[in-house]
mmCIF file of C-alpha atoms in Angstrom:
data_model
loop_
_atom_site.group_PDB
_atom_site.id
_atom_site.type_symbol
_atom_site.label_atom_id
_atom_site.label_comp_id
_atom_site.label_asym_id
_atom_site.label_seq_id
_atom_site.Cartn_x
_atom_site.Cartn_y
_atom_site.Cartn_z
ATOM 1 C CA ASP T 1 -14.045 -13.872 5.965
ATOM 2 C CA ALA T 2 -13.228 -12.866 2.404
ATOM 3 C CA GLY T 3 -10.617 -10.201 2.182
ATOM 4 C CA VAL T 4 -10.553 -7.508 -0.459
ATOM 5 C CA THR T 5 -11.639 -8.835 -3.820
ATOM 6 C CA GLN T 6 -11.080 -7.263 -7.219
ATOM 7 C CA SER T 7 -12.359 -8.009 -10.685
ATOM 8 C CA PRO T 8 -11.321 -8.730 -13.294
ATOM 9 C CA THR T 9 -7.856 -10.155 -12.586
ATOM 10 C CA HIS T 10 -6.524 -9.273 -16.022
ATOM 11 C CA LEU T 11 -7.737 -6.958 -18.751
ATOM 12 C CA ILE T 12 -6.476 -5.990 -22.188
ATOM 13 C CA LYS T 13 -7.688 -2.787 -23.836
ATOM 14 C CA THR T 14 -6.624 -0.608 -26.733
ATOM 15 C CA ARG T 15 -5.691 3.060 -26.652
ATOM 16 C CA GLY T 16 -8.655 5.395 -26.415
ATOM 17 C CA GLN T 17 -10.976 2.846 -24.839
ATOM 18 C CA GLN T 18 -12.559 3.096 -21.420
ATOM 19 C CA VAL T 19 -12.249 0.592 -18.580
ATOM 20 C CA THR T 20 -14.045 -0.106 -15.302
ATOM 21 C CA LEU T 21 -12.408 -1.993 -12.460
ATOM 22 C CA ARG T 22 -14.319 -3.251 -9.434
ATOM 23 C CA CYS T 23 -13.485 -3.747 -5.776
ATOM 24 C CA SER T 24 -15.297 -5.256 -2.800
ATOM 25 C CA PRO T 25 -13.819 -4.231 0.544
ATOM 26 C CA LYS T 26 -13.051 -6.466 3.485
ATOM 27 C CA SER T 27 -16.121 -7.160 5.587
ATOM 28 C CA GLY T 28 -16.763 -4.309 8.023
ATOM 29 C CA HIS T 29 -14.632 -1.770 6.184
ATOM 30 C CA ASP T 30 -16.147 1.490 4.960
ATOM 31 C CA THR T 31 -13.264 3.168 3.119
ATOM 32 C CA VAL T 32 -11.758 2.257 -0.230
ATOM 33 C CA SER T 33 -8.537 3.537 -1.767
ATOM 34 C CA TRP T 34 -7.180 2.899 -5.240
ATOM 35 C CA TYR T 35 -3.516 2.693 -6.206
ATOM 36 C CA GLN T 36 -1.663 2.311 -9.504
ATOM 37 C CA GLN T 37 1.534 0.261 -9.560
ATOM 38 C CA ALA T 38 3.770 0.415 -12.606
ATOM 39 C CA LEU T 39 6.285 -2.364 -13.141
ATOM 40 C CA GLY T 40 9.194 -2.109 -10.717
ATOM 41 C CA GLN T 41 7.688 0.817 -8.796
ATOM 42 C CA GLY T 42 5.828 1.171 -5.527
ATOM 43 C CA PRO T 43 2.069 1.755 -5.624
ATOM 44 C CA GLN T 44 0.943 5.338 -6.303
ATOM 45 C CA PHE T 45 -2.211 6.678 -4.666
ATOM 46 C CA ILE T 46 -5.051 7.561 -7.043
ATOM 47 C CA PHE T 47 -7.928 8.451 -4.701
ATOM 48 C CA GLN T 48 -9.888 7.415 -1.632
ATOM 49 C CA TYR T 49 -13.649 7.057 -1.180
ATOM 50 C CA TYR T 50 -15.542 7.361 2.061
ATOM 51 C CA GLU T 51 -19.300 7.787 2.533
ATOM 52 C CA GLU T 52 -19.729 7.518 -1.238
ATOM 53 C CA GLU T 53 -17.607 10.583 -1.882
ATOM 54 C CA GLU T 54 -14.050 11.144 -3.042
ATOM 55 C CA ARG T 55 -12.241 12.289 0.064
ATOM 56 C CA GLN T 56 -8.692 12.619 -1.205
ATOM 57 C CA ARG T 57 -7.049 12.490 -4.611
ATOM 58 C CA GLY T 58 -3.504 11.898 -5.721
ATOM 59 C CA ASN T 59 -1.758 13.397 -8.718
ATOM 60 C CA PHE T 60 -3.846 11.728 -11.426
ATOM 61 C CA PRO T 61 -5.757 13.364 -14.296
ATOM 62 C CA ASP T 62 -9.527 13.622 -14.494
ATOM 63 C CA ARG T 63 -9.555 10.631 -16.835
ATOM 64 C CA PHE T 64 -9.412 8.636 -13.625
ATOM 65 C CA SER T 65 -12.713 8.659 -11.788
ATOM 66 C CA GLY T 66 -14.419 6.499 -9.248
ATOM 67 C CA HIS T 67 -17.520 5.654 -7.374
ATOM 68 C CA GLN T 68 -18.448 4.108 -4.062
ATOM 69 C CA PHE T 69 -21.758 2.342 -3.579
ATOM 70 C CA PRO T 70 -23.920 2.170 -0.429
ATOM 71 C CA ASN T 71 -22.538 -1.324 0.297
ATOM 72 C CA TYR T 72 -19.018 0.247 0.298
ATOM 73 C CA SER T 73 -17.894 -1.489 -2.869
ATOM 74 C CA SER T 74 -16.154 0.717 -5.399
ATOM 75 C CA GLU T 75 -15.367 1.162 -9.060
ATOM 76 C CA LEU T 76 -12.410 2.794 -10.769
ATOM 77 C CA ASN T 77 -13.043 4.167 -14.258
ATOM 78 C CA VAL T 78 -10.341 5.224 -16.663
ATOM 79 C CA ASN T 79 -11.310 7.024 -19.886
ATOM 80 C CA ALA T 80 -9.305 7.577 -23.063
ATOM 81 C CA LEU T 81 -6.738 4.950 -22.167
ATOM 82 C CA LEU T 82 -3.075 5.643 -22.874
ATOM 83 C CA LEU T 83 -0.239 3.165 -23.207
ATOM 84 C CA GLY T 84 1.145 4.558 -19.939
ATOM 85 C CA ASP T 85 -1.967 3.451 -18.078
ATOM 86 C CA SER T 86 -0.749 -0.139 -18.299
ATOM 87 C CA ALA T 87 -0.197 -1.149 -14.682
ATOM 88 C CA LEU T 88 -1.423 -3.172 -11.748
ATOM 89 C CA TYR T 89 -4.392 -1.439 -10.138
ATOM 90 C CA LEU T 90 -4.740 -2.142 -6.444
ATOM 91 C CA CYS T 91 -7.727 -1.584 -4.237
ATOM 92 C CA ALA T 92 -7.291 -1.215 -0.483
ATOM 93 C CA SER T 93 -9.957 -1.068 2.196
ATOM 94 C CA SER T 94 -9.820 0.268 5.713
ATOM 95 C CA LEU T 95 -12.040 1.287 8.602
ATOM 96 C CA ASP T 96 -12.367 5.049 8.895
ATOM 97 C CA ALA T 97 -12.815 4.877 12.655
ATOM 98 C CA ARG T 98 -9.225 3.662 12.930
ATOM 99 C CA GLY T 99 -8.036 6.858 11.284
ATOM 100 C CA ARG T 100 -4.538 7.153 9.948
ATOM 101 C CA LEU T 101 -3.297 4.346 12.178
ATOM 102 C CA GLY T 102 -5.632 1.861 10.568
ATOM 103 C CA GLU T 103 -4.216 -0.819 8.349
ATOM 104 C CA GLN T 104 -5.087 -0.764 4.723
ATOM 105 C CA PHE T 105 -5.922 -4.218 3.412
ATOM 106 C CA PHE T 106 -5.049 -4.699 -0.235
ATOM 107 C CA GLY T 107 -6.630 -6.871 -2.870
ATOM 108 C CA PRO T 108 -4.603 -8.879 -5.390
ATOM 109 C CA GLY T 109 -5.015 -6.220 -8.051
ATOM 110 C CA THR T 110 -6.195 -5.998 -11.646
ATOM 111 C CA ARG T 111 -3.497 -6.174 -14.298
ATOM 112 C CA LEU T 112 -4.433 -3.731 -17.087
ATOM 113 C CA THR T 113 -2.587 -3.873 -20.391
ATOM 114 C CA VAL T 114 -3.196 -1.118 -22.945
ATOM 115 C CA LEU T 115 -2.158 -1.905 -26.515
ATOM 116 C CA ASP I 1 4.285 12.544 4.293
ATOM 117 C CA ALA I 2 8.002 12.773 5.049
ATOM 118 C CA LYS I 3 10.404 10.898 2.819
ATOM 119 C CA THR I 4 12.048 7.590 3.691
ATOM 120 C CA THR I 5 15.224 6.027 2.302
ATOM 121 C CA GLN I 6 15.735 2.276 2.017
ATOM 122 C CA PRO I 7 18.352 0.084 0.318
ATOM 123 C CA ASN I 8 17.198 -1.220 -3.048
ATOM 124 C CA SER I 9 17.874 -4.851 -2.215
ATOM 125 C CA MET I 10 19.105 -7.213 0.478
ATOM 126 C CA GLU I 11 19.812 -10.922 0.755
ATOM 127 C CA SER I 12 19.431 -13.267 3.674
ATOM 128 C CA ASN I 13 19.946 -16.948 4.301
ATOM 129 C CA GLU I 14 16.929 -18.962 5.292
ATOM 130 C CA GLU I 15 16.338 -19.272 9.050
ATOM 131 C CA GLU I 16 18.677 -16.376 9.851
ATOM 132 C CA PRO I 17 17.597 -12.985 11.213
ATOM 133 C CA VAL I 18 17.138 -10.094 8.804
ATOM 134 C CA HIS I 19 17.481 -6.416 9.640
ATOM 135 C CA LEU I 20 15.874 -4.082 7.104
ATOM 136 C CA PRO I 21 16.894 -0.445 7.637
ATOM 137 C CA CYS I 22 14.943 2.726 6.918
ATOM 138 C CA ASN I 23 16.143 6.317 7.224
ATOM 139 C CA HIS I 24 13.641 9.110 7.839
ATOM 140 C CA SER I 25 15.707 12.070 8.951
ATOM 141 C CA THR I 26 12.885 14.609 8.429
ATOM 142 C CA ILE I 27 10.321 12.717 10.491
ATOM 143 C CA SER I 28 7.935 14.901 12.481
ATOM 144 C CA GLY I 29 6.744 14.310 16.017
ATOM 145 C CA THR I 30 3.347 13.043 14.891
ATOM 146 C CA ASP I 31 4.613 10.666 12.188
ATOM 147 C CA TYR I 32 4.062 6.982 12.827
ATOM 148 C CA ILE I 33 6.427 4.530 11.120
ATOM 149 C CA HIS I 34 4.562 1.840 9.192
ATOM 150 C CA TRP I 35 5.939 -1.166 7.334
ATOM 151 C CA TYR I 36 4.162 -2.999 4.554
ATOM 152 C CA ARG I 37 5.446 -5.809 2.378
ATOM 153 C CA GLN I 38 4.445 -7.046 -1.043
ATOM 154 C CA LEU I 39 4.905 -10.704 -1.866
ATOM 155 C CA PRO I 40 5.281 -11.614 -5.561
ATOM 156 C CA SER I 41 2.037 -11.294 -7.510
ATOM 157 C CA GLN I 42 0.118 -10.012 -4.474
ATOM 158 C CA GLY I 43 -1.035 -6.688 -3.080
ATOM 159 C CA PRO I 44 0.889 -5.117 -0.191
ATOM 160 C CA GLU I 45 0.159 -6.318 3.327
ATOM 161 C CA TYR I 46 0.596 -4.559 6.642
ATOM 162 C CA VAL I 47 3.494 -5.739 8.788
ATOM 163 C CA ILE I 48 3.872 -3.464 11.800
ATOM 164 C CA HIS I 49 3.857 0.164 12.958
ATOM 165 C CA GLY I 50 5.215 2.214 15.834
ATOM 166 C CA LEU I 51 5.814 5.739 17.141
ATOM 167 C CA THR I 52 8.709 5.785 19.616
ATOM 168 C CA SER I 53 8.993 2.482 21.433
ATOM 169 C CA ASN I 54 10.095 -0.786 19.917
ATOM 170 C CA VAL I 55 7.168 -2.959 18.833
ATOM 171 C CA ASN I 56 6.715 -6.691 18.390
ATOM 172 C CA ASN I 57 4.025 -8.726 16.717
ATOM 173 C CA ARG I 58 3.711 -12.206 15.291
ATOM 174 C CA MET I 59 5.294 -11.196 12.003
ATOM 175 C CA ALA I 60 8.214 -8.979 12.984
ATOM 176 C CA SER I 61 9.794 -6.508 15.379
ATOM 177 C CA LEU I 62 10.298 -2.802 14.815
ATOM 178 C CA ALA I 63 13.264 -1.084 16.415
ATOM 179 C CA ILE I 64 13.094 2.725 16.425
ATOM 180 C CA ALA I 65 16.166 4.858 17.040
ATOM 181 C CA GLU I 66 16.047 7.162 20.022
ATOM 182 C CA ASP I 67 16.077 10.276 17.793
ATOM 183 C CA ARG I 68 13.477 8.591 15.523
ATOM 184 C CA LYS I 69 15.500 9.408 12.422
ATOM 185 C CA SER I 70 15.853 5.770 11.524
ATOM 186 C CA SER I 71 14.180 2.448 12.178
ATOM 187 C CA THR I 72 14.832 -1.223 11.515
ATOM 188 C CA LEU I 73 12.380 -3.963 10.678
ATOM 189 C CA ILE I 74 13.571 -7.259 12.116
ATOM 190 C CA LEU I 75 12.504 -10.650 10.845
ATOM 191 C CA HIS I 76 13.766 -13.063 13.463
ATOM 192 C CA ARG I 77 14.038 -16.153 11.238
ATOM 193 C CA ALA I 78 13.694 -15.538 7.534
ATOM 194 C CA THR I 79 11.731 -18.083 5.562
ATOM 195 C CA LEU I 80 11.319 -18.405 1.813
ATOM 196 C CA ARG I 81 7.843 -16.932 2.236
ATOM 197 C CA ASP I 82 9.424 -13.699 3.524
ATOM 198 C CA ALA I 83 10.930 -12.949 0.102
ATOM 199 C CA ALA I 84 9.142 -9.719 -0.797
ATOM 200 C CA VAL I 85 9.510 -5.976 -1.293
ATOM 201 C CA TYR I 86 9.404 -4.206 2.080
ATOM 202 C CA TYR I 87 8.144 -0.630 2.258
ATOM 203 C CA CYS I 88 8.805 1.808 5.106
ATOM 204 C CA ILE I 89 6.097 4.511 5.207
ATOM 205 C CA LEU I 90 5.515 7.510 7.468
ATOM 206 C CA ARG I 91 1.943 8.475 8.379
ATOM 207 C CA ASP I 92 1.049 11.676 10.198
ATOM 208 C CA VAL I 93 -1.714 10.705 12.579
ATOM 209 C CA PHE I 94 -2.867 14.316 12.858
ATOM 210 C CA GLY I 95 -2.262 15.174 9.218
ATOM 211 C CA GLY I 96 -4.697 17.098 7.121
ATOM 212 C CA ALA I 97 -6.670 15.958 4.136
ATOM 213 C CA GLY I 98 -3.518 14.874 2.345
ATOM 214 C CA SER I 99 -2.601 12.215 4.819
ATOM 215 C CA TYR I 100 -5.152 9.479 4.242
ATOM 216 C CA GLN I 101 -2.990 7.880 1.591
ATOM 217 C CA LEU I 102 -0.036 5.557 1.926
ATOM 218 C CA THR I 103 2.984 7.036 0.150
ATOM 219 C CA PHE I 104 5.138 4.185 -1.117
ATOM 220 C CA GLY I 105 8.750 4.493 -2.231
ATOM 221 C CA LYS I 106 10.520 1.751 -4.137
ATOM 222 C CA GLY I 107 11.139 -0.291 -0.988
ATOM 223 C CA THR I 108 13.747 -2.971 -0.329
ATOM 224 C CA LYS I 109 13.580 -6.200 -2.266
ATOM 225 C CA LEU I 110 14.488 -9.013 0.112
ATOM 226 C CA SER I 111 15.765 -12.265 -1.356
ATOM 227 C CA VAL I 112 15.934 -15.342 0.891
ATOM 228 C CA ILE I 113 18.496 -17.976 -0.008
ATOM 229 C CA PRO I 114 17.606 -21.583 0.849
#
């Protein structure tokens, strides 16, 4: 059983560009959350998708947007990249039926560097 | 989610027990205590969670104070593979729309000495 997978593993962009990161959830999971982790910090919640809609959003600007597909996979899009967007982007999947007690399973992340 | 306080770092010798503390003095009655850990170059992984009673699983034990204002994650025999950042997180099981997320602090960086 493949766990959460993310692509690409590394990405280098320049300021002002746009980027799309992809995530496939663990088999059987229907909910995807995205987190941003700056160097030396804990992950910060960006948003969560369930039933193809954004269910909850953290304190991130509208430049950060997402999508969930019918097969539960998800994309994170970041427009007008800033140097401060350089971070590890983590995707986590969970099963909504487990509610707030359910584990979130994390992927290995995508390392984004903005030059 | 209520705030948690953890030491920035701890050290342990290999094959000895490790007790990782977490303070959560403002915990509410419906907050569950969750622990995740993040190994180097990996995403976080779930370790254990509990409400009031002590909990055990194959990875660790969770000891919860009687007043629930603190808890301790116990690794019974630390191995080199346990070197990671450990995060203590509170989750309100009956929370509103703002409670689906995991709110991470900086966690405790555990170093295991061979």
